[in-house]
Coordinates of C-alpha atoms in Angstrom, one line a residue:
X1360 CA -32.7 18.9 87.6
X1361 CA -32.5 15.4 86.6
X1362 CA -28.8 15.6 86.3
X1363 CA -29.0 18.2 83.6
X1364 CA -25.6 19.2 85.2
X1365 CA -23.8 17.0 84.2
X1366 CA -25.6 17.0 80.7
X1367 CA -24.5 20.7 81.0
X1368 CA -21.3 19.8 81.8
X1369 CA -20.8 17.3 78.8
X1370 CA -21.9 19.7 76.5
X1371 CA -20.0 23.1 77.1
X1372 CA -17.1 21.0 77.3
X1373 CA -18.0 19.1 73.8
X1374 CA -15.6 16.5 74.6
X1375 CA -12.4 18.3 74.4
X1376 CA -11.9 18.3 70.7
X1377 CA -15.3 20.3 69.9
X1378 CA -14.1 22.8 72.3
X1379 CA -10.8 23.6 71.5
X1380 CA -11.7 23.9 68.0
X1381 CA -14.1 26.7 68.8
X1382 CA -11.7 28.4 71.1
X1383 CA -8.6 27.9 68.8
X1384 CA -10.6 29.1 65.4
X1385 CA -11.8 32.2 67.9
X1386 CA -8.1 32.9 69.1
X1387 CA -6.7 32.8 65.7
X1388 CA -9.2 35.1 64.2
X1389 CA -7.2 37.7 66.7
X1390 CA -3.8 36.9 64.8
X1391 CA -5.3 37.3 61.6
X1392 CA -6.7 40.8 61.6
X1393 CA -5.6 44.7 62.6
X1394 CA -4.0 47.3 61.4
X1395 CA -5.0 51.1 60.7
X1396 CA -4.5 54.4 58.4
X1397 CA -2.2 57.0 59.7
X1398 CA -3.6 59.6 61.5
X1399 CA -2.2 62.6 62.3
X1400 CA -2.4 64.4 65.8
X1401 CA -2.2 68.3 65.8
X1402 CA -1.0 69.5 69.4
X1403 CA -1.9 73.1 70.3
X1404 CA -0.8 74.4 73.7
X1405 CA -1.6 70.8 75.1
X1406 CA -4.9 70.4 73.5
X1407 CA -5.4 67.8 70.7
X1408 CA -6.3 68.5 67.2
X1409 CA -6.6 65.6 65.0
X1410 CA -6.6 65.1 60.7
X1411 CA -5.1 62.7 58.7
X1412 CA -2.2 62.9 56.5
X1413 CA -0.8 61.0 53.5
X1414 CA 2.8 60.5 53.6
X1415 CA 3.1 60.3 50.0
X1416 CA 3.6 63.8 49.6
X1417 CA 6.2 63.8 52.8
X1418 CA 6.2 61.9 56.0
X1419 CA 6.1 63.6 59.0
X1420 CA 10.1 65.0 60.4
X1421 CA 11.7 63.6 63.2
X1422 CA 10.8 61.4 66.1
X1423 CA 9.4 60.8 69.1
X1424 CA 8.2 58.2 71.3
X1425 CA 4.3 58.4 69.9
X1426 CA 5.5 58.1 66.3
X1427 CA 7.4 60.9 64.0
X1428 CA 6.9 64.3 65.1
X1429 CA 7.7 67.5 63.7
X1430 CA 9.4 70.1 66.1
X1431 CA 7.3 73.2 67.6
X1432 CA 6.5 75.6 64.8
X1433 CA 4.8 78.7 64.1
X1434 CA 1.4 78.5 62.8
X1435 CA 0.7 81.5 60.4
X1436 CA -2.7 81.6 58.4
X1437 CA -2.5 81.8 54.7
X1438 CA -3.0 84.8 52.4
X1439 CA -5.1 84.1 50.5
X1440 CA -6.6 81.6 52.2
X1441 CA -7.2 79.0 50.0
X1442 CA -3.2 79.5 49.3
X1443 CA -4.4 78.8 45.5
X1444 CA -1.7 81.3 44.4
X1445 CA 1.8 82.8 45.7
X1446 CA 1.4 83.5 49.1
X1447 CA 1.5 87.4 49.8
X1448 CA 3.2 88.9 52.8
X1449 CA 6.6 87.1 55.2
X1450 CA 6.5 85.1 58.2
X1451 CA 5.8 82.0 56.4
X1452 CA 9.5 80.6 56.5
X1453 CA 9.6 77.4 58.8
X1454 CA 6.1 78.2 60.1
X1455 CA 2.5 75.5 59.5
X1456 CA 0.6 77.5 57.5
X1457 CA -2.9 77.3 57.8
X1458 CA -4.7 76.9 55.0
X1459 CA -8.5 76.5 53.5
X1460 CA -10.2 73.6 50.8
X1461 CA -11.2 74.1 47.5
X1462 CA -10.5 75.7 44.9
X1463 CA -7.7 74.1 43.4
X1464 CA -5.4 70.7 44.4
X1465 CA -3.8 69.6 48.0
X1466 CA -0.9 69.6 44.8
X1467 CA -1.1 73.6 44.2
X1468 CA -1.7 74.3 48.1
X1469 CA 1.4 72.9 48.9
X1470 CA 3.3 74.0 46.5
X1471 CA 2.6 77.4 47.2
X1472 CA 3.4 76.9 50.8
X1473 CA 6.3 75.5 50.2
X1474 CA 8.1 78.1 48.1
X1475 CA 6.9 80.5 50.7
X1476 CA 9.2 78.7 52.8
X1477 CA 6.3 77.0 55.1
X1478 CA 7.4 73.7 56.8
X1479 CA 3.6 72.2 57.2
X1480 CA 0.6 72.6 55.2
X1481 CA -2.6 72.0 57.5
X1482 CA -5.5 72.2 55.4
X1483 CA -8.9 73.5 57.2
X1484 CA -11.8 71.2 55.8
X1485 CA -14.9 72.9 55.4
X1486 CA -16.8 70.7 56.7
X1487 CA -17.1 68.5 60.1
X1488 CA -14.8 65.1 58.2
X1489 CA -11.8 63.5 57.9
X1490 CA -10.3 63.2 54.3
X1491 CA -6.9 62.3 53.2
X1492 CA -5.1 64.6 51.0
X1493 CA -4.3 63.2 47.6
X1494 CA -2.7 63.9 44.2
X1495 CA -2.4 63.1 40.9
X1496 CA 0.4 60.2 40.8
X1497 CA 0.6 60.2 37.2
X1498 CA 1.4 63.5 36.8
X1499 CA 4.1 62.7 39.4
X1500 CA 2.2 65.8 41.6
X1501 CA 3.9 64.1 45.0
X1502 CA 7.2 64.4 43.9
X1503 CA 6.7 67.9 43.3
X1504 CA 5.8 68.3 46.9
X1505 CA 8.5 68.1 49.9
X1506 CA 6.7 69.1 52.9
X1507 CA 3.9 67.3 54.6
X1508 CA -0.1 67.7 54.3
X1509 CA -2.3 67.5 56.8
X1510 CA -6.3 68.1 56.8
X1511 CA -8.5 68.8 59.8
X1512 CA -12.0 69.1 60.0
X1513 CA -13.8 72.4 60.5
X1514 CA -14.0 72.6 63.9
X1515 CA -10.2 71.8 64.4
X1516 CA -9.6 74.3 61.8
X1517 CA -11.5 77.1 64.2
X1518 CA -9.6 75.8 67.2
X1519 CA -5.8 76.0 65.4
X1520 CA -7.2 80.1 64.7
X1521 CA -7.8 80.8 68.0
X1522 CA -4.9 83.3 69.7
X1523 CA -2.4 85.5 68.2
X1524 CA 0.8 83.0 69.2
X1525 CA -0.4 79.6 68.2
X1526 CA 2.7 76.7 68.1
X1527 CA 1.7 73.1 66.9
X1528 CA 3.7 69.6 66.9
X1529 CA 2.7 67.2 64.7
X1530 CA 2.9 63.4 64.4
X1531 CA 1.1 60.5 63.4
X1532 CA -0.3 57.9 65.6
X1533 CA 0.2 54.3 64.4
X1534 CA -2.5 52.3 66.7
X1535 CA -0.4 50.2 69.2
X1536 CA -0.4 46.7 68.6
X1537 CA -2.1 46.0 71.9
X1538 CA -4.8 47.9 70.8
X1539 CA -6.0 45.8 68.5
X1540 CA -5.4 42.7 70.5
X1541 CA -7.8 44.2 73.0
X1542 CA -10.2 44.9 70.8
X1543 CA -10.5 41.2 69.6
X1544 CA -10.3 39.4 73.3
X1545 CA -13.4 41.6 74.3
X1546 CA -14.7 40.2 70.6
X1547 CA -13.9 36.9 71.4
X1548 CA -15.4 37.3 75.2
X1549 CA -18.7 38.8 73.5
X1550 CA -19.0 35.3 71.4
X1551 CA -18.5 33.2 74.2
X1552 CA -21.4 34.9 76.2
X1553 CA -23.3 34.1 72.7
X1554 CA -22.3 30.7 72.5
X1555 CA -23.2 29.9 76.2
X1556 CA -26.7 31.7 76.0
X1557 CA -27.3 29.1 72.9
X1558 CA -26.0 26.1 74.5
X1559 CA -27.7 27.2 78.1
X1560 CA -30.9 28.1 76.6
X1561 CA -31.0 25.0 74.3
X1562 CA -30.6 22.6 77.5
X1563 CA -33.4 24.5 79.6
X1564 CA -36.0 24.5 76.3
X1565 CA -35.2 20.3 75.8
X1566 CA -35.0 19.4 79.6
X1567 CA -37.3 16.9 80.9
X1568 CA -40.5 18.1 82.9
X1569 CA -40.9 17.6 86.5
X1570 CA -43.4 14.9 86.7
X1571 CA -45.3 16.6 90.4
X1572 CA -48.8 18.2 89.3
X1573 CA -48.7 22.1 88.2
X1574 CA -50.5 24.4 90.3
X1575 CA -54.1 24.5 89.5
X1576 CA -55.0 27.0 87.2
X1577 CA -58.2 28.3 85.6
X1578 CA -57.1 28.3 82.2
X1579 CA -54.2 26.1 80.2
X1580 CA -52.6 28.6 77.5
X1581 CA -51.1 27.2 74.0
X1582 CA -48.5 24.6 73.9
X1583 CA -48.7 23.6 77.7
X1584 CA -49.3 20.0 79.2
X1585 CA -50.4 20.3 82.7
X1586 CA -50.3 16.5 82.9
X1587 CA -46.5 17.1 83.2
X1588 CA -46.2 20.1 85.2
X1589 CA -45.7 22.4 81.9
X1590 CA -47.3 25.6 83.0
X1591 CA -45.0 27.5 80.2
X1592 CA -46.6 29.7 77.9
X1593 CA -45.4 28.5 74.8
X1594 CA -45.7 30.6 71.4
X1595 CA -45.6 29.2 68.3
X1596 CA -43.4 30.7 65.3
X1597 CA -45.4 28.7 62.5
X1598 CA -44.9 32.1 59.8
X1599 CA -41.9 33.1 59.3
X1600 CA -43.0 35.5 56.3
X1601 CA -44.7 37.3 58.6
X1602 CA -42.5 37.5 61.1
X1603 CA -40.1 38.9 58.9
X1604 CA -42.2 41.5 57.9
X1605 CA -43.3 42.8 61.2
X1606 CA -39.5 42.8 62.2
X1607 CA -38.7 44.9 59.8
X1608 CA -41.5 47.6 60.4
X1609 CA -40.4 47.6 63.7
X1610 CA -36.9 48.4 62.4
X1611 CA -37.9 51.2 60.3
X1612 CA -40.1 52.2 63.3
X1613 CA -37.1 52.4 65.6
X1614 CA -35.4 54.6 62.8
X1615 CA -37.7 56.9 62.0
X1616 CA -39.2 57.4 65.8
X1617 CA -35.8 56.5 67.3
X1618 CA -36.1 59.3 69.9
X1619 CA -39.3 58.2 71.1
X1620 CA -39.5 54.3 70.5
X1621 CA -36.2 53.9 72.5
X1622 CA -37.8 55.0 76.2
X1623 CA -40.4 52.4 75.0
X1624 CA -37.4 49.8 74.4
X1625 CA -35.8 50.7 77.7
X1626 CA -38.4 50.5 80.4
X1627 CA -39.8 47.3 78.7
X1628 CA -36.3 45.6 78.7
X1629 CA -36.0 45.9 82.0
X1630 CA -39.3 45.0 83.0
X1631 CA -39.0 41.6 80.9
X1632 CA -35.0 41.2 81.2
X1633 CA -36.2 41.6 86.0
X1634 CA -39.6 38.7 85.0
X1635 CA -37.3 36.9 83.0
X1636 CA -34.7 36.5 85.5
X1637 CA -37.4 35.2 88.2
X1638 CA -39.0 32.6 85.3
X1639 CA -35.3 31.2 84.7
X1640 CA -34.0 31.0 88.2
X1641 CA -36.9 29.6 89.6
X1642 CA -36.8 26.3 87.6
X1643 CA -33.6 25.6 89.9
X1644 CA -35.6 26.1 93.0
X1645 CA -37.9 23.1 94.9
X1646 CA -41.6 22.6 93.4
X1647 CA -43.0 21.8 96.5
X1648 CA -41.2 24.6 98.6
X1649 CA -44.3 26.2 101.1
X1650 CA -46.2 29.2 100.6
X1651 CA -44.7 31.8 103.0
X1652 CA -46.9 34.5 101.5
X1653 CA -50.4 34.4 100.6
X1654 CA -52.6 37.4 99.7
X1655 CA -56.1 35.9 98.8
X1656 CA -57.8 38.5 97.4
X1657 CA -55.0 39.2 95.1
X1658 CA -54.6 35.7 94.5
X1659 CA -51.0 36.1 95.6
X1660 CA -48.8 32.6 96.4
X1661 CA -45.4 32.7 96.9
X1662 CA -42.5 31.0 98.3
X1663 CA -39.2 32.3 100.0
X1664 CA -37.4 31.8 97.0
X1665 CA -40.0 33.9 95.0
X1666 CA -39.7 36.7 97.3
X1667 CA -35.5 36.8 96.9
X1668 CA -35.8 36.4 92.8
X1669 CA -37.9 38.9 92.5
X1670 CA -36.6 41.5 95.1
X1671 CA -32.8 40.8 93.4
X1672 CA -34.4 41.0 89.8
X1673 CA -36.3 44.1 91.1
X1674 CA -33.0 45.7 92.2
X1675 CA -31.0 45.0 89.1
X1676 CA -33.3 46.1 86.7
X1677 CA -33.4 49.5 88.7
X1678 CA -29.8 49.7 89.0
X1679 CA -29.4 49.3 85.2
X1680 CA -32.1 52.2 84.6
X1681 CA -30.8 54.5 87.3
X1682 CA -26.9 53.8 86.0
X1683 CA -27.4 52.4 82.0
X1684 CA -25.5 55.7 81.1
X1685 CA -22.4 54.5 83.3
X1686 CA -19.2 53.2 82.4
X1687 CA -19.8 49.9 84.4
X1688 CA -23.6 49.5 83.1
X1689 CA -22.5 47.2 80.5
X1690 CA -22.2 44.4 83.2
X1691 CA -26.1 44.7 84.6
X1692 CA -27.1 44.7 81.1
X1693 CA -25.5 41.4 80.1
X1694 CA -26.8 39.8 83.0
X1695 CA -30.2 40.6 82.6
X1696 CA -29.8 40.4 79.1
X1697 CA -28.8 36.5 79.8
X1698 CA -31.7 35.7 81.5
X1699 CA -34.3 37.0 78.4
X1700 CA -32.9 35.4 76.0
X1701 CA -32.9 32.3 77.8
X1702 CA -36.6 33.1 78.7
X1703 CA -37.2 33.3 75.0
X1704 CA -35.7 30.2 73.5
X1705 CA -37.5 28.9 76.6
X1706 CA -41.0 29.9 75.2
X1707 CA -40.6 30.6 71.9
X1708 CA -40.6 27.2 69.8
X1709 CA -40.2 26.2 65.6
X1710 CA -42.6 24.1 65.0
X1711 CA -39.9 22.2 63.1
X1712 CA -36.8 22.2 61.2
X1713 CA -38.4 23.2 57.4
X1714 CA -39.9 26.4 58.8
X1715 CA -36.7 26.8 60.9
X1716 CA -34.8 26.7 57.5
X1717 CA -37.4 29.4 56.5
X1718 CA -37.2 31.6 58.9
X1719 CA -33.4 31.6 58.9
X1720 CA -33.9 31.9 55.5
X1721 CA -36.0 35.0 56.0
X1722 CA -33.6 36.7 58.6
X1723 CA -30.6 36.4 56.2
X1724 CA -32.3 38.6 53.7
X1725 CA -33.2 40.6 56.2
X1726 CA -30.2 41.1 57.6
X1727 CA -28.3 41.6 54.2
X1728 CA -31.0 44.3 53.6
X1729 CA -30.6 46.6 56.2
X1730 CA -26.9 46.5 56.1
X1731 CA -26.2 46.3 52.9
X1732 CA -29.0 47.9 50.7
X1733 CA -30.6 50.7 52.9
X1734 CA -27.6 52.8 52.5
X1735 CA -28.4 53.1 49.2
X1736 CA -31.5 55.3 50.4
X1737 CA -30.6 57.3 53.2
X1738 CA -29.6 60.4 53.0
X1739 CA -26.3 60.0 55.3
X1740 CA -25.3 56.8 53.4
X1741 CA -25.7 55.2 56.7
X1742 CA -27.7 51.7 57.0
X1743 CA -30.5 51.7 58.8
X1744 CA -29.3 48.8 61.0
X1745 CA -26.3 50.5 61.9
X1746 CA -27.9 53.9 62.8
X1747 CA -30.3 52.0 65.4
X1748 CA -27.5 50.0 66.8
X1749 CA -25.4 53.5 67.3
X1750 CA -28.5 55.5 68.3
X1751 CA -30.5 58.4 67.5
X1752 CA -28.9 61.2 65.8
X1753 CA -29.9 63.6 68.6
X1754 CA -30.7 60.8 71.7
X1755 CA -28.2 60.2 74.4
X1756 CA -30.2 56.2 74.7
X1757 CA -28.7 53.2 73.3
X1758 CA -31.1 50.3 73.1
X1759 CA -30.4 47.7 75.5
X1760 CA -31.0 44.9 73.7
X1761 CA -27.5 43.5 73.0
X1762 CA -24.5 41.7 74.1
X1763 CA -21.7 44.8 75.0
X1764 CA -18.3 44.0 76.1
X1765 CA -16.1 47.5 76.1
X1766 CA -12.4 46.9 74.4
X1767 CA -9.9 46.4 77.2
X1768 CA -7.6 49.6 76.1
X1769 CA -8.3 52.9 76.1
X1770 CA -6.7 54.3 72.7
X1771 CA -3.3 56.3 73.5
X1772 CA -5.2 59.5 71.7
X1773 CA -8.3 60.6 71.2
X1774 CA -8.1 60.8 67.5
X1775 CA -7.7 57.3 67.5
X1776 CA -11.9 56.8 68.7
X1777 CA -13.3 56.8 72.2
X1778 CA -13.0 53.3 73.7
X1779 CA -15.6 51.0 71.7
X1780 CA -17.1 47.7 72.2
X1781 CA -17.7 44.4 71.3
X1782 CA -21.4 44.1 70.1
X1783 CA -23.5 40.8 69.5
X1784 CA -27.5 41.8 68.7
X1785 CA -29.8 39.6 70.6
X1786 CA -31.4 38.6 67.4
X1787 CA -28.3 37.2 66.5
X1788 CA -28.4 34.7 69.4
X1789 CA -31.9 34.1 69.8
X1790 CA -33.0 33.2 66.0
X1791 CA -30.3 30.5 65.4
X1792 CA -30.4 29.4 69.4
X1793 CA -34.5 28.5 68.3
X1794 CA -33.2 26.7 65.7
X1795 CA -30.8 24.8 67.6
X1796 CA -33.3 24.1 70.5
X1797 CA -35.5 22.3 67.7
X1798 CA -32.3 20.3 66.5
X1799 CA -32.0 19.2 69.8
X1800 CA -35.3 18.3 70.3
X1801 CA -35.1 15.9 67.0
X1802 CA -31.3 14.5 68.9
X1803 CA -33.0 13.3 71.7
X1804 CA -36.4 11.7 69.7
X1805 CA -34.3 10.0 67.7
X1806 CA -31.4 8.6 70.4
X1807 CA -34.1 6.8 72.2
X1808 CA -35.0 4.9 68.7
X1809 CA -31.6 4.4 67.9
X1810 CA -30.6 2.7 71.7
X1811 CA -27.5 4.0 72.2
X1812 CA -25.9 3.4 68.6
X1813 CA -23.2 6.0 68.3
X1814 CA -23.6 8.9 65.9
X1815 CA -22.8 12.3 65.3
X1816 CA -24.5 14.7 67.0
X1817 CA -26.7 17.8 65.6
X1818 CA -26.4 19.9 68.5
X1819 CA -22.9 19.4 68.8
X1820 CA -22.4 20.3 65.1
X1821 CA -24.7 23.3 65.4
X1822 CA -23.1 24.8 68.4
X1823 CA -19.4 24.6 66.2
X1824 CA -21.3 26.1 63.4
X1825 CA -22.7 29.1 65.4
X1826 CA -19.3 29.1 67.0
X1827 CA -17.8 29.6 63.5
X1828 CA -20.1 31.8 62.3
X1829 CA -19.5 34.2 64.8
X1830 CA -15.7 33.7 63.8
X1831 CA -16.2 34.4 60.4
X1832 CA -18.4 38.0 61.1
X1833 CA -15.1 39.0 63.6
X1834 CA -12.7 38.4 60.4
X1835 CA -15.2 40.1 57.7
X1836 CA -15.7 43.0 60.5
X1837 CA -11.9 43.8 60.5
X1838 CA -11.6 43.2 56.7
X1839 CA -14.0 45.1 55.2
X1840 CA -13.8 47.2 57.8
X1841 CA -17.8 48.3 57.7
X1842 CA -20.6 46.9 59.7
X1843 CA -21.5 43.3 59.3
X1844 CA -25.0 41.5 59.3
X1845 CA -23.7 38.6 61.5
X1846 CA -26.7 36.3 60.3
X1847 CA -25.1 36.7 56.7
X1848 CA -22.3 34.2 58.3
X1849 CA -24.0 32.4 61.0
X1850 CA -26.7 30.9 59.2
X1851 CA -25.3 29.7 56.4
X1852 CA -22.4 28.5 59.2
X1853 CA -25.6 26.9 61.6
X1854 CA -27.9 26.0 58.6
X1855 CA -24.9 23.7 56.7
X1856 CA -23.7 21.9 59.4
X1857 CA -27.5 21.0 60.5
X1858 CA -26.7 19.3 56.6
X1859 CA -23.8 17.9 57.0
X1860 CA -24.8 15.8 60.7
X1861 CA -28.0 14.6 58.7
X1862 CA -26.3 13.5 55.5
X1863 CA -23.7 11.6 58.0
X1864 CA -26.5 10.0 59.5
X1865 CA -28.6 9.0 56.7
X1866 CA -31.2 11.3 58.0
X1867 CA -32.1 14.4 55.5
X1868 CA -35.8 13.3 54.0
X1869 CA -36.3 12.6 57.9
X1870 CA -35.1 16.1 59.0
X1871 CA -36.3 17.8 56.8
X1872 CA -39.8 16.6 57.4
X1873 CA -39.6 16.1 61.2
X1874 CA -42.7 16.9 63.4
X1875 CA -44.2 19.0 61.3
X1876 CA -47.8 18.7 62.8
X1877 CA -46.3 18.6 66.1
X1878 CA -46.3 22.1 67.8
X1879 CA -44.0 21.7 71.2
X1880 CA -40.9 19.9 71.3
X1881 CA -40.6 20.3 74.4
X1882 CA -43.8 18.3 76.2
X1883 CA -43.5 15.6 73.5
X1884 CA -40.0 15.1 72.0
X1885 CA -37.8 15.3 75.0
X1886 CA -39.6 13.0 77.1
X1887 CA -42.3 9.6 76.1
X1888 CA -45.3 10.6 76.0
X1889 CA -47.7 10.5 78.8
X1890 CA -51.5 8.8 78.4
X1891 CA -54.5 11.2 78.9
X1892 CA -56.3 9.6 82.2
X1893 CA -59.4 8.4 81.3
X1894 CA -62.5 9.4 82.9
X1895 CA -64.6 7.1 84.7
X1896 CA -67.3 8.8 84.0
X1897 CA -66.9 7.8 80.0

């Protein structure tokens, strides 16, 4: 590997001070950030019921080890219903009273249970939400109001109304502190697989070709060099406009036809995730290994080493089909997930920085768009990104194709969410890992002008910048507390410190006109350039 190791080595670490700086600005985006609403868990016989309260009207009595709890209580159901006026009948005093919304104020409703001598107001929503109840401050409407208010949705409102002896206990639920700290490590863990995809798959796309002859071949595709051994299929990304656009109809694709275009997704990923696997791994095997099994009429070669790639990428890919909908699939997906996106920084190539700038550029709007401005147009206020990411509205399927790492803690309740996960889209590795790949390309051109002379380095820079960015969508994540587009912060994080090593080294006009005409960085800019033999035959 032409002591790519050690290269490897060198540049994960980053010299010590690189690399703490990424891990300490990760780490200290998990001190900066947590912190939840209260919510309000309504126990039934054992079974859960949960709403949300606002203790502005009253905080929730007594105490118990989960948070404050109220004592076991009757639970009568209001007459009338909407408890819009004096409650009719007895058996309301020191009872939760049931009631239903509309009609008039939380205010009113609680008002009226409260002289009726109820203890707890639980508010049946009428529809399948979460709200919290509020009132008119200015008209000082809480301090009116000395009993607590709690809404559930409608289904917890038909489960309270089941049985003729029904006894609740209510409390909120602060989330635990170590909650949140969970949630953040397996944030922080989902970067680093990010950052070591970019850096991996930047080395492999830059590395020096073996020099021993390529197998012959009948036919040598775009952006190979045989001379060298190159028998990669290289593709081009020379228009980013249109790549845009055809990302984006593939988008809207996936969220109109989710239910169908996901099985497409799925068997295809882990066709190409099981290839991709076999193409990565088999760089690291010996070129001149023998043929141990040949098929002529097939045109079959292949070596020992073939046959154990592809029977273990063969058996992963099944496993992750046969299991994706288990707990532990997560792991099988990431590992196969790995090995494509280092197959596709490995064939994909910028033709140079400007029209990496562009496509960036491009992606950044794109991102913003279906975050940010599609909600605008749905009719569930939903983003179109986020409702791919989550999945169909009636499919079981996720699509594969990101970085998951599940939170390390299971939430104490189940009104608190499900355990979630950490979440990195491929895109969001693979378009600023191309553009890194090319920045390497231009390190490694230029060091051998420079002979040895000591300057800052792009890829170095880049890598930090990813690093950040990916820092920065964590923080905005937690803050905003809404889904982020995480090009919105890496690019400008990737793009500006592309800038800042180029202004440093006196090098902007030549960046930003670098190789235009010059299609594969990876045949010419990582190695000198080899003579075309001449024929004797002139």
């Amino acid at each position: 590997f032409d002591g790519s190791f050690e290269v490897a080595f060198g540049i994960l670490t980053m010299g010590r001070v690189e690399y703490r700086v990424i891990c300490m600005t990760i780490w200290m985006s998990m001190i900066v950030i947590g912190g939840a609403e209260p919510v309000v868990v309504v126990l039934k016989g054992g079974e859960e019921v949960c709403g949300l309260y606002n203790p502005m009207f009253a905080a929730l009595p007594a105490s118990s080890g989960k948070g404050r709890a109220s004592q076991y209580v009757k639970m009568t159901i209001s007459e009338p219903l909407n408890a819009c006026e004096k409650l009719v009948g007895d058996g309301f005093s020191g009872s939760a009273v049931l009631v239903e919304r509309g009609s008039c104020s939380f205010a009113e409703k609680a008002q009226h249970v409260e002289r009726a001598g109820g203890s707890l107001v639980v508010v049946e929503n009428t529809e399948d939400s979460f709200i919290t109840p509020v009132a008119n401050a200015s008209l000082g409407e809480y301090d009116e109001v000395n009993i607590p208010v709690i809404v559930v949705n409608h289904s917890g409102g038909l489960v309270l109304r089941t049985g003729d002896d029904v006894r609740l206990n209510a409390y909120e639920i602060v989330e635990p502190a170590w909650l949140a700290v969970g949630e953040e490590f397996a944030s922080v863990v989902a970067g680093l697989i990010g950052v070591l995809v970019v850096v991996c798959g930047s080395i492999l796309a830059t590395k020096p070709k073996d020099r021993t002859p390529a197998r012959p071949s009948s036919s040598v595709k775009k952006g190979t060099n045989p001379e060298k051994g190159d028998a990669e299929a290289i593709i081009i990304l020379d228009r980013p406009v249109t790549i845009f656009l055809v990302m984006s109809v593939q988008l809207l694709l996936l969220y109109l036809l989710y239910d169908y275009v996901v099985h497409i997704v799925i068997i295809s990923f882990a066709i190409g995730a099981g290839g991709s696997l076999v193409f990565i791994l088999r760089q690291f095997t010996k070129p001149d290994a023998p043929d141990v099994l040949v098929i002529p009429r097939l045109g079959v070669k292949a070596t020992a080493a073939d046959i154990v790639l592809t029977a273990l990428a063969i058996t992963l890919s099944v496993l992750w089909y046969s299991f994706r909908h288990s707990s532990w699939s997560w792991i099988l997906q990431n590992i196969l997930g790995i090995f494509l996106m280092l197959f596709v920084m490995q064939t994909l190539k910028l033709p140079s920085i400007k029209v990496g700038v562009i496509l960036l550029s491009c992606l950044f709007l794109y991102d913003i768009f279906f975050v940010f401005v599609t909600p605008l147009f749905t009719s569930t206020g939903e983003s179109v990104m986020e409702r791919v990411a989550r999945g169909g509205p009636t499919s079981s399927e996720h699509l594969p194709m990101m970085i998951v790492v599940p939170y390390l803690f299971s939430p104490p309740s189940a009104c608190l969410g499900g355990r979630g996960a950490s979440m990195i889209g491929y895109g969001d590795v693979i378009v600023p890992g191309l553009f890194i790949v090319r920045l390497r390309a231009f390190e490694l051109k230029a060091a051998r002008e420079r002979n040895g002379q000591e300057v800052p380095s792009y890829f170095k820079g880049a890598v930090i910048g990813y690093g950040i960015g990916l820092v920065l969508t964590i923080v905005a994540l937690r803050l905003m507390d809404t889904a982020q587009p995480a090009l919105l912060w890496i690019v400008p994080s990737v793009v500006l410190s592309a800038v800042v090593v180029a202004a440093r080294r006196g090098e902007l006009a030549m960046l930003w006109s670098e190789n235009a005409d010059n299609p594969s960085p990876t045949a010419v800019d990582t190695e000198e350039a080899t003579p075309a033999p001449v024929s004797g035959d002139g």
